[in-house]
Amino acid sequence: MAFIEISELSKTYSLGETTTPALNGVDLEINKGELVILYGPSGAGKTTLLNMIGGLDIPTSGTVTVDEIPVSTLSAKWLTAYRKKKIGVVFQFFNLISRLNALENIEYAIDLIGVRQGEGKPSFKSKIIRQKAKEYLEKVGLKDRMHHFPAQLSGGEQQRVSIARALAKEPEILLADEPTGNLDYKIGRNVLEIMEAMTGKAQNRTVIIVTHNPAICPLGDRVVRLSDGKVAENYTQKYTPAKELYW
Amino acid sequence: MAKTVKNIYRSINANKLRLFTIALVIAIGITSFNGMVTAFVHMTRTYDKAFEDHNMASFTMQTANPGGTGEDAWIDYVNLTSFINEFREQEPRIKAYELRIVYNTIFEIRGEKQNGQIVAMNTRDTEGNFREQPAVNGYRILSGTPYSELSRYQNVCLVDAHLGEYWKLEPQEFIAIGDSRTPFEILGVIGSPEYLINQGPFADIMPSPRRFGVVFLPLRAAQNLLGVQGKVNEISVLLEDGLSKNRREEIAGNLKDFLETNHDLKLSDPVDIDNQASYWLMRLDIEEAREFGIVLPIIILGMAIGGLYVLFSRMVVAERKDIGVAQALGYDRRTIILQYLGISMVIAIVGTILGTLLGLWFLSYFSPLYVDMLTIPFEPEVTIEWPIVIAGIVIGILTGLIGGYFPVRGSIQPLPAESLRFDPSLHITTGKIPLIERIIRKFKINPKVTGLRLPLRNIFRSKRRTFSSVFAIIVSVSLISMAFGMIESMDESLTFYYDVSENWDLRVDFSEMPTNASQIARSLKQNIDGVSDITYHLLSGATVTSSESSQKKQVSVVGMNDSDGYLGHTFDFHAGEWNPDGVVLSVPVADALHVGLNDEVNLELPKLTKLVSTTPLRAHFELVNITFQITGIIDEFNGLVAFVGLDNLISASNFPGEPANTLLMKIEDPTPERLDMIREEILAKYGYNVRNIATKAEQRSELLELMDLMYNIIYIVAIFAVLLSCAIVYNTIYISLQEQKREIATLLTIGTDNRKLIRNITVENTIVTLIGTVFGLIFGWIMLWFFMRVILNMEFFRISLFISNKTIIISFVLTYIGVLVAQYFPLRKTLNLNLAEATKERVV
């Protein structure tokens, strides 16, 4: 059984009398440790699919099963626990907590699950949490900016903090919704490199990145192209779009 | 324009519930303003109308010795009629007159004695025809029947509403009147403008139907009862409308001169309507209630306006990005302002209409309530007071204009991009850690990032938002603490006055001043079991002046007998001490005269110049100025009072013997039964001359009754305060949570559970409530002080301002409950957010 199994997944948004199908019977399997790019134009249903996997939204029909957990039928309480333990999210607009500095933003995420040292119960000691947060901030190259608040950081720096925050929880699945969509080329590239470095095969972490940017596609082990709420193509080989499409 | 209207409609429709709750803020303000101010106007009008409709006498004049038996006590009815008619030929401004008997006596009602007054009028007019109403000082039948043609031959009576209410008297019941205990059948209960306040002697500041009741008799029945056939002892005169007090006094003086000079009658000085006891006390009551009845609702309205302005400001700030979008789409500044102005105007108009309608609806409750509280036995005429309604509407509309215009004007940036970039939850430009956090870190306390740290940052790093929440809490706490503070300040002052200052259990006031006070005191102490201490005082009125100020103060002067060491009174000295050779003044008197300890003041006191009789004391007086040195200044409930040594007062007044008009007694084991027993014994011994015997509890409850109107107005204000507070708190908390929507969604997305989130938001709101409570209590205290000392400036009662711990807790708890209720609904909505959507909002 695949780590993530999506079967006949549909989602329809209703606004008054108008209904808009976002997903229309998606079937997809993703293995543990795989880096999957959900690629497609705006309105293809990429983000909706990501939200279903992340437990941020519930489907109209169909199922999402993650590590044998029936995510699509979980109650709100269990969905929260699922997000806390299994999922890390990198947002397009970073969504850092503006009143917390870079280090504290990461500390916040770690404090939700504690720091596991060995086989015992996780520790919630502030010192240990802080140490771990510093390590992650160092990994994204922001050790010297740890006491800066989001408003004092550039877009790229904010996204690096966002990545560190998502990964600091050591989630089994990392979801990134257009992580470079709000960054320029150079900074976006840097962010992707960091993501790639931190989510390599050695981590055994499943990573799903949503993008409409073909330049990101070569990063993925697999590229799933969505169109009109359906899986249009499922490239199991490295996907390399035409050069001219890069950025 | 059509597009703007459409946009306004859409905006309102999308937020109708929240906007309606904002409209409620203004509605509560307008309701309290319309309802309470109009009710006050109705109360005053009912009172005025009671006098006008019932031909209240412009002045009255009694015989020189109305309670006595000599020639100067009674005048022949027929003769007096012809004398006055003779006078009317030269004084056409007399509209009508009435010759009556007004006589103080004792009643026995259901086996219990009480003091009172009979008022008797002729049931026939000058032509000899029967009439139900007299030409002057009429009345209104409240229950039962009026006099009939046969009444003059019967022992029947009408009882005044206050007495009727006190004893729950019913028609056909009997009361015994006078020393002969003659039974009179009650025909009905009446309301008389002359006794709107059941006021007996002028100096009795705490009238009670138990001490002084009024019974109306047909003149002939009264003459038979008193054995003065064909006689009367009082003239009541009704003059033409619109005459000044000077003109009235001139006519009254002329009448007196005419009767004394031409017809050799002996009369007492005329009493003008303005000096009539009930009329004067009612005016005083209304004057004192005016500030409560008018200023307090205006304070509520002011708070509502302030609240509305803050809410609009928050609303506009929260929508600043939408303003940016509108600008980017090409809407000009004027159109955007018009749109927001439109929204604020709709809110203000809805609030004003709702407030006006509710105010008018409440009127039907408030007006009779006010009239009832003032014990006016006349129904108020509940009418719409258009000037007040229009004032309310104008205030409401202006609030909408101001509330809509200024905040939106401030929110329109020159460049749309600036507005678009703005996000209230990200609007932090510096990287400072709040001072409070830095302080607590000094104590090695480092709040957890998922615990107290985030709420602290939310509070101290989002100052605008915090300000609006704190403002709402301040409004709530200050209004509640002010209202409750007023009540308990009065309660506390009364408690102190009766528990500490007034050191007696039973007080006896005499109608006629005995001149052998020490002998009476000794006799009572020896002959009545349980009297542990007894003293007597001489009470007098005086005008106090000083060289330091041009002001004069009318005070009650108490001549204190301290010969046995028992004063019956405990002073709460602000400065100095008791010294029988000097004078002790209350703080308001000393303040008004700008005098302090050891300064000298003059007391203008009555000095006896010619003694007519000693029992009862009848004499001629003149006013003399006596200089006293101030030996003490006291802080006590009775605000206009001066204490001097009894010997000094007697010597200054030139009274014979040992005069006193009040006895104060301390009783061993003063149970109500024991006090009643002693009361009966004293009545049996001195009943003929006892005006009043009261226990401390009775006097206290009578005083509370007197202050009933003020108390009730404050209670109504407290209810409005709580309602207003809830509405403002609800809106600010709602807007505050709306602003944090994206961050809350982010926290939920990364795995914060609902419980933790609710806990954090509750902690945040609790801290805000605590901060607001501190400032609210300070502001509440300032408002209490300002209202009681500056606006109300009530000298008659000196009230120590006081906000108790209980009130502090009540203010906090009520506000906190409001906050929790307010956060519940928006929080529930926020927790059900579409996380995917909420986290994706562009906020760069």
mmCIF file of C-alpha atoms in Angstrom, chain B residues 298-583:
data_model
loop_
_atom_site.group_PDB
_atom_site.id
_atom_site.type_symbol
_atom_site.label_atom_id
_atom_site.label_comp_id
_atom_site.label_asym_id
_atom_site.label_seq_id
_atom_site.Cartn_x
_atom_site.Cartn_y
_atom_site.Cartn_z
ATOM 1 C CA ILE B 298 -25.774 62.166 28.753
ATOM 2 C CA ILE B 299 -22.641 60.445 30.115
ATOM 3 C CA ILE B 300 -23.977 57.137 28.768
ATOM 4 C CA LEU B 301 -24.669 58.743 25.402
ATOM 5 C CA GLY B 302 -21.175 60.270 25.393
ATOM 6 C CA MET B 303 -19.666 56.876 26.081
ATOM 7 C CA ALA B 304 -21.758 55.379 23.286
ATOM 8 C CA ILE B 305 -20.515 58.059 20.878
ATOM 9 C CA GLY B 306 -16.898 57.434 21.934
ATOM 10 C CA GLY B 307 -17.428 53.699 21.565
ATOM 11 C CA LEU B 308 -18.960 54.101 18.142
ATOM 12 C CA TYR B 309 -16.092 56.279 16.952
ATOM 13 C CA VAL B 310 -13.514 53.737 18.104
ATOM 14 C CA LEU B 311 -15.471 50.903 16.490
ATOM 15 C CA PHE B 312 -15.700 52.736 13.176
ATOM 16 C CA SER B 313 -12.001 53.470 13.334
ATOM 17 C CA ARG B 314 -11.211 49.799 13.902
ATOM 18 C CA MET B 315 -13.599 48.776 11.172
ATOM 19 C CA VAL B 316 -11.998 51.116 8.664
ATOM 20 C CA VAL B 317 -8.456 50.086 9.652
ATOM 21 C CA ALA B 318 -9.440 46.439 9.223
ATOM 22 C CA GLU B 319 -10.711 47.277 5.738
ATOM 23 C CA ARG B 320 -7.779 49.393 4.708
ATOM 24 C CA LYS B 321 -6.727 46.894 2.102
ATOM 25 C CA ASP B 322 -10.191 46.989 0.544
ATOM 26 C CA ILE B 323 -9.825 50.754 0.404
ATOM 27 C CA GLY B 324 -6.526 50.206 -1.428
ATOM 28 C CA VAL B 325 -8.222 47.871 -3.888
ATOM 29 C CA ALA B 326 -10.962 50.424 -4.505
ATOM 30 C CA GLN B 327 -8.324 53.114 -5.083
ATOM 31 C CA ALA B 328 -6.418 50.805 -7.447
ATOM 32 C CA LEU B 329 -9.626 50.165 -9.370
ATOM 33 C CA GLY B 330 -9.988 53.876 -9.922
ATOM 34 C CA TYR B 331 -12.406 54.979 -7.239
ATOM 35 C CA ASP B 332 -11.631 58.522 -6.200
ATOM 36 C CA ARG B 333 -11.178 59.673 -2.635
ATOM 37 C CA ARG B 334 -14.604 61.303 -2.504
ATOM 38 C CA THR B 335 -16.421 58.166 -3.627
ATOM 39 C CA ILE B 336 -14.616 56.008 -1.073
ATOM 40 C CA ILE B 337 -15.345 58.467 1.744
ATOM 41 C CA LEU B 338 -18.972 58.621 0.587
ATOM 42 C CA GLN B 339 -19.220 54.859 0.663
ATOM 43 C CA TYR B 340 -17.926 54.534 4.220
ATOM 44 C CA LEU B 341 -19.891 57.570 5.282
ATOM 45 C CA GLY B 342 -22.944 55.827 3.821
ATOM 46 C CA ILE B 343 -22.270 52.724 5.900
ATOM 47 C CA SER B 344 -21.714 54.708 9.088
ATOM 48 C CA MET B 345 -24.812 56.781 8.411
ATOM 49 C CA VAL B 346 -26.936 53.672 7.898
ATOM 50 C CA ILE B 347 -25.586 52.272 11.188
ATOM 51 C CA ALA B 348 -26.201 55.587 12.948
ATOM 52 C CA ILE B 349 -29.701 55.925 11.481
ATOM 53 C CA VAL B 350 -30.645 52.342 12.386
ATOM 54 C CA GLY B 351 -29.209 52.902 15.886
ATOM 55 C CA THR B 352 -30.970 56.248 16.227
ATOM 56 C CA ILE B 353 -34.338 54.932 15.039
ATOM 57 C CA LEU B 354 -34.027 51.889 17.272
ATOM 58 C CA GLY B 355 -32.857 54.024 20.205
ATOM 59 C CA THR B 356 -35.641 56.568 19.671
ATOM 60 C CA LEU B 357 -38.331 53.875 19.468
ATOM 61 C CA LEU B 358 -36.948 52.022 22.467
ATOM 62 C CA GLY B 359 -36.634 55.313 24.352
ATOM 63 C CA LEU B 360 -40.287 56.114 23.635
ATOM 64 C CA TRP B 361 -41.293 52.605 24.628
ATOM 65 C CA PHE B 362 -39.319 52.820 27.856
ATOM 66 C CA LEU B 363 -41.007 56.139 28.617
ATOM 67 C CA SER B 364 -44.230 54.416 29.508
ATOM 68 C CA TYR B 365 -42.249 52.653 32.236
ATOM 69 C CA PHE B 366 -39.785 55.368 33.239
ATOM 70 C CA SER B 367 -42.222 58.264 33.625
ATOM 71 C CA PRO B 368 -44.632 56.552 36.044
ATOM 72 C CA LEU B 369 -41.623 55.025 37.810
ATOM 73 C CA TYR B 370 -40.012 58.431 38.379
ATOM 74 C CA VAL B 371 -43.283 59.973 39.506
ATOM 75 C CA ASP B 372 -43.862 57.040 41.816
ATOM 76 C CA MET B 373 -40.332 57.246 43.190
ATOM 77 C CA LEU B 374 -40.935 60.853 44.112
ATOM 78 C CA THR B 375 -44.176 59.722 45.775
ATOM 79 C CA ILE B 376 -46.237 62.161 43.692
ATOM 80 C CA PRO B 377 -49.763 60.751 43.882
ATOM 81 C CA PHE B 378 -50.650 61.941 40.396
ATOM 82 C CA GLU B 379 -50.413 60.068 37.119
ATOM 83 C CA PRO B 380 -47.873 61.562 34.716
ATOM 84 C CA GLU B 381 -49.027 62.586 31.293
ATOM 85 C CA VAL B 382 -46.739 60.564 29.041
ATOM 86 C CA THR B 383 -46.179 62.559 25.876
ATOM 87 C CA ILE B 384 -43.482 62.566 23.257
ATOM 88 C CA GLU B 385 -41.071 65.404 23.932
ATOM 89 C CA TRP B 386 -40.086 66.367 20.423
ATOM 90 C CA PRO B 387 -37.155 68.631 21.346
ATOM 91 C CA ILE B 388 -35.560 65.694 23.211
ATOM 92 C CA VAL B 389 -36.378 63.263 20.398
ATOM 93 C CA ILE B 390 -34.934 65.667 17.818
ATOM 94 C CA ALA B 391 -31.845 66.270 19.980
ATOM 95 C CA GLY B 392 -31.335 62.491 20.150
ATOM 96 C CA ILE B 393 -31.728 62.146 16.378
ATOM 97 C CA VAL B 394 -29.323 65.023 15.689
ATOM 98 C CA ILE B 395 -26.751 63.536 18.083
ATOM 99 C CA GLY B 396 -27.164 60.110 16.466
ATOM 100 C CA ILE B 397 -26.771 61.462 12.925
ATOM 101 C CA LEU B 398 -23.782 63.622 13.900
ATOM 102 C CA THR B 399 -22.173 60.584 15.459
ATOM 103 C CA GLY B 400 -22.594 58.718 12.192
ATOM 104 C CA LEU B 401 -21.106 61.617 10.217
ATOM 105 C CA ILE B 402 -18.101 62.057 12.493
ATOM 106 C CA GLY B 403 -17.618 58.336 12.998
ATOM 107 C CA GLY B 404 -17.778 57.686 9.281
ATOM 108 C CA TYR B 405 -15.764 60.618 7.976
ATOM 109 C CA PHE B 406 -12.621 60.983 10.097
ATOM 110 C CA PRO B 407 -11.461 57.365 10.369
ATOM 111 C CA VAL B 408 -11.877 56.712 6.633
ATOM 112 C CA ARG B 409 -10.218 59.987 5.711
ATOM 113 C CA GLY B 410 -7.214 58.892 7.759
ATOM 114 C CA SER B 411 -7.164 55.481 6.122
ATOM 115 C CA ILE B 412 -7.000 56.686 2.514
ATOM 116 C CA GLN B 413 -3.332 56.790 1.575
ATOM 117 C CA PRO B 414 -2.087 58.917 -1.312
ATOM 118 C CA LEU B 415 -0.956 55.752 -3.126
ATOM 119 C CA PRO B 416 -3.202 52.683 -3.364
ATOM 120 C CA ALA B 417 -0.131 50.448 -2.996
ATOM 121 C CA GLU B 418 0.389 51.743 0.540
ATOM 122 C CA SER B 419 -3.126 50.702 1.474
ATOM 123 C CA LEU B 420 -2.730 47.395 -0.326
ATOM 124 C CA ARG B 421 0.468 46.613 1.512
ATOM 125 C CA PHE B 422 -1.180 47.267 4.844
ATOM 126 C CA ASP B 423 -2.183 44.379 7.020
ATOM 127 C CA PRO B 424 -3.209 45.063 10.589
ATOM 128 C CA SER B 425 -1.815 41.776 11.811
ATOM 129 C CA LEU B 426 1.551 42.438 10.171
ATOM 130 C CA HIS B 427 1.724 46.108 10.893
ATOM 131 C CA ILE B 428 4.883 45.892 12.948
ATOM 132 C CA THR B 429 7.819 47.818 11.712
ATOM 133 C CA THR B 430 10.256 47.500 14.586
ATOM 134 C CA GLY B 431 11.681 44.449 16.210
ATOM 135 C CA LYS B 432 11.313 45.394 19.835
ATOM 136 C CA ILE B 433 10.359 42.982 22.551
ATOM 137 C CA PRO B 434 7.703 44.548 24.772
ATOM 138 C CA LEU B 435 8.987 46.234 27.911
ATOM 139 C CA ILE B 436 6.863 44.049 30.155
ATOM 140 C CA GLU B 437 8.475 40.933 28.703
ATOM 141 C CA ARG B 438 11.923 42.392 29.159
ATOM 142 C CA ILE B 439 11.090 43.180 32.786
ATOM 143 C CA ILE B 440 9.818 39.709 33.591
ATOM 144 C CA ARG B 441 12.836 38.180 31.890
ATOM 145 C CA LYS B 442 14.993 40.060 34.393
ATOM 146 C CA PHE B 443 13.355 37.856 37.006
ATOM 147 C CA LYS B 444 14.380 34.761 35.039
ATOM 148 C CA ILE B 445 10.815 34.265 33.883
ATOM 149 C CA ASN B 446 10.715 33.411 30.225
ATOM 150 C CA PRO B 447 7.154 32.802 29.070
ATOM 151 C CA LYS B 448 6.763 29.936 26.636
ATOM 152 C CA VAL B 449 6.294 30.856 23.042
ATOM 153 C CA THR B 450 3.158 28.734 22.848
ATOM 154 C CA GLY B 451 2.053 30.040 26.235
ATOM 155 C CA LEU B 452 2.060 33.597 27.543
ATOM 156 C CA ARG B 453 4.575 35.040 25.116
ATOM 157 C CA LEU B 454 2.299 35.300 22.091
ATOM 158 C CA PRO B 455 -0.630 36.898 23.964
ATOM 159 C CA LEU B 456 1.824 39.378 25.518
ATOM 160 C CA ARG B 457 3.234 40.221 22.098
ATOM 161 C CA ASN B 458 -0.257 40.544 20.650
ATOM 162 C CA ILE B 459 -1.179 43.015 23.335
ATOM 163 C CA PHE B 460 1.941 45.119 23.484
ATOM 164 C CA ARG B 461 2.987 45.005 19.844
ATOM 165 C CA SER B 462 -0.424 45.857 18.330
ATOM 166 C CA LYS B 463 -1.048 49.047 20.187
ATOM 167 C CA ARG B 464 -3.925 50.358 18.102
ATOM 168 C CA ARG B 465 -5.854 47.160 18.393
ATOM 169 C CA THR B 466 -5.081 46.873 22.073
ATOM 170 C CA PHE B 467 -6.109 50.483 22.562
ATOM 171 C CA SER B 468 -9.564 49.883 21.117
ATOM 172 C CA SER B 469 -10.049 46.752 23.233
ATOM 173 C CA VAL B 470 -8.784 48.528 26.340
ATOM 174 C CA PHE B 471 -11.026 51.494 25.528
ATOM 175 C CA ALA B 472 -14.034 49.172 25.444
ATOM 176 C CA ILE B 473 -13.050 47.681 28.788
ATOM 177 C CA ILE B 474 -12.500 51.163 30.243
ATOM 178 C CA VAL B 475 -15.992 52.213 29.117
ATOM 179 C CA SER B 476 -17.435 49.130 30.705
ATOM 180 C CA VAL B 477 -15.517 49.171 33.981
ATOM 181 C CA SER B 478 -15.734 52.929 34.464
ATOM 182 C CA LEU B 479 -19.499 53.074 33.884
ATOM 183 C CA ILE B 480 -20.190 50.078 36.093
ATOM 184 C CA SER B 481 -17.815 51.171 38.856
ATOM 185 C CA MET B 482 -19.149 54.742 38.735
ATOM 186 C CA ALA B 483 -22.768 53.587 39.015
ATOM 187 C CA PHE B 484 -22.097 51.073 41.770
ATOM 188 C CA GLY B 485 -19.632 53.486 43.385
ATOM 189 C CA MET B 486 -22.402 56.078 43.687
ATOM 190 C CA ILE B 487 -24.677 53.597 45.374
ATOM 191 C CA GLU B 488 -22.106 52.329 47.803
ATOM 192 C CA SER B 489 -20.691 55.784 48.515
ATOM 193 C CA MET B 490 -24.149 56.773 49.675
ATOM 194 C CA ASP B 491 -24.595 53.485 51.519
ATOM 195 C CA GLU B 492 -21.202 53.731 53.149
ATOM 196 C CA SER B 493 -21.760 57.347 54.216
ATOM 197 C CA LEU B 494 -25.159 56.428 55.634
ATOM 198 C CA THR B 495 -23.717 53.406 57.406
ATOM 199 C CA PHE B 496 -20.956 55.484 58.931
ATOM 200 C CA TYR B 497 -23.418 58.184 59.893
ATOM 201 C CA TYR B 498 -25.784 55.841 61.656
ATOM 202 C CA ASP B 499 -23.280 53.321 62.986
ATOM 203 C CA VAL B 500 -20.628 55.760 64.154
ATOM 204 C CA SER B 501 -21.700 59.419 64.050
ATOM 205 C CA GLU B 502 -25.183 59.032 65.478
ATOM 206 C CA ASN B 503 -24.467 57.438 68.823
ATOM 207 C CA TRP B 504 -28.026 56.896 70.081
ATOM 208 C CA ASP B 505 -30.795 54.307 69.914
ATOM 209 C CA LEU B 506 -33.898 56.422 70.396
ATOM 210 C CA ARG B 507 -34.492 60.041 69.550
ATOM 211 C CA VAL B 508 -37.340 62.205 70.819
ATOM 212 C CA ASP B 509 -38.239 65.486 69.133
ATOM 213 C CA PHE B 510 -40.576 67.863 70.868
ATOM 214 C CA SER B 511 -43.207 70.011 69.196
ATOM 215 C CA GLU B 512 -42.895 72.702 71.823
ATOM 216 C CA MET B 513 -39.493 73.219 73.371
ATOM 217 C CA PRO B 514 -39.479 72.271 77.060
ATOM 218 C CA THR B 515 -37.386 74.569 79.238
ATOM 219 C CA ASN B 516 -36.571 71.952 81.846
ATOM 220 C CA ALA B 517 -34.523 69.593 79.683
ATOM 221 C CA SER B 518 -32.181 68.281 82.372
ATOM 222 C CA GLN B 519 -35.130 67.484 84.620
ATOM 223 C CA ILE B 520 -36.863 65.529 81.806
ATOM 224 C CA ALA B 521 -33.649 63.695 81.020
ATOM 225 C CA ARG B 522 -33.100 62.767 84.656
ATOM 226 C CA SER B 523 -36.677 61.656 85.069
ATOM 227 C CA LEU B 524 -36.546 59.446 81.969
ATOM 228 C CA LYS B 525 -33.279 57.869 82.997
ATOM 229 C CA GLN B 526 -34.586 57.125 86.485
ATOM 230 C CA ASN B 527 -38.044 55.960 85.562
ATOM 231 C CA ILE B 528 -37.559 54.019 82.363
ATOM 232 C CA ASP B 529 -35.727 50.742 82.509
ATOM 233 C CA GLY B 530 -32.873 50.288 80.093
ATOM 234 C CA VAL B 531 -31.938 53.941 79.418
ATOM 235 C CA SER B 532 -28.182 53.844 79.929
ATOM 236 C CA ASP B 533 -27.328 57.344 78.683
ATOM 237 C CA ILE B 534 -29.402 60.352 77.840
ATOM 238 C CA THR B 535 -28.597 63.803 76.591
ATOM 239 C CA TYR B 536 -30.475 66.709 75.077
ATOM 240 C CA HIS B 537 -29.682 69.107 72.297
ATOM 241 C CA LEU B 538 -31.005 72.411 71.167
ATOM 242 C CA LEU B 539 -31.421 72.622 67.411
ATOM 243 C CA SER B 540 -31.661 75.915 65.642
ATOM 244 C CA GLY B 541 -31.224 77.325 62.166
ATOM 245 C CA ALA B 542 -28.468 79.836 61.450
ATOM 246 C CA THR B 543 -26.665 81.619 58.680
ATOM 247 C CA VAL B 544 -22.895 81.262 58.847
ATOM 248 C CA THR B 545 -20.626 83.902 57.366
ATOM 249 C CA SER B 546 -16.931 84.630 57.450
ATOM 250 C CA SER B 547 -14.698 87.535 56.591
ATOM 251 C CA GLU B 548 -12.823 85.214 54.204
ATOM 252 C CA SER B 549 -15.702 84.779 51.800
ATOM 253 C CA SER B 550 -18.755 86.579 50.517
ATOM 254 C CA GLN B 551 -20.697 83.323 50.677
ATOM 255 C CA LYS B 552 -23.349 82.588 53.283
ATOM 256 C CA LYS B 553 -24.379 79.145 54.355
ATOM 257 C CA GLN B 554 -27.658 78.126 55.908
ATOM 258 C CA VAL B 555 -26.903 75.457 58.494
ATOM 259 C CA SER B 556 -28.523 73.504 61.286
ATOM 260 C CA VAL B 557 -26.874 74.543 64.516
ATOM 261 C CA VAL B 558 -26.749 71.857 67.178
ATOM 262 C CA GLY B 559 -26.220 73.003 70.735
ATOM 263 C CA MET B 560 -24.480 69.988 72.265
ATOM 264 C CA ASN B 561 -24.911 69.205 75.936
ATOM 265 C CA ASP B 562 -21.696 67.565 77.071
ATOM 266 C CA SER B 563 -22.181 67.892 80.813
ATOM 267 C CA ASP B 564 -22.504 64.136 81.390
ATOM 268 C CA GLY B 565 -19.840 63.105 78.938
ATOM 269 C CA TYR B 566 -22.415 61.573 76.624
ATOM 270 C CA LEU B 567 -22.842 63.618 73.426
ATOM 271 C CA GLY B 568 -25.071 61.295 71.448
ATOM 272 C CA HIS B 569 -22.825 62.043 68.511
ATOM 273 C CA THR B 570 -19.350 60.893 67.482
ATOM 274 C CA PHE B 571 -17.351 63.330 65.411
ATOM 275 C CA ASP B 572 -15.178 62.237 62.522
ATOM 276 C CA PHE B 573 -12.649 65.020 62.734
ATOM 277 C CA HIS B 574 -11.024 66.211 59.589
ATOM 278 C CA ALA B 575 -9.096 68.664 61.770
ATOM 279 C CA GLY B 576 -9.216 69.890 65.369
ATOM 280 C CA GLU B 577 -11.401 68.631 68.182
ATOM 281 C CA TRP B 578 -14.632 69.223 70.091
ATOM 282 C CA ASN B 579 -14.566 72.247 72.309
ATOM 283 C CA PRO B 580 -17.832 73.581 73.764
ATOM 284 C CA ASP B 581 -16.480 77.116 73.612
ATOM 285 C CA GLY B 582 -15.973 77.098 69.850
ATOM 286 C CA VAL B 583 -17.791 75.837 66.801
#
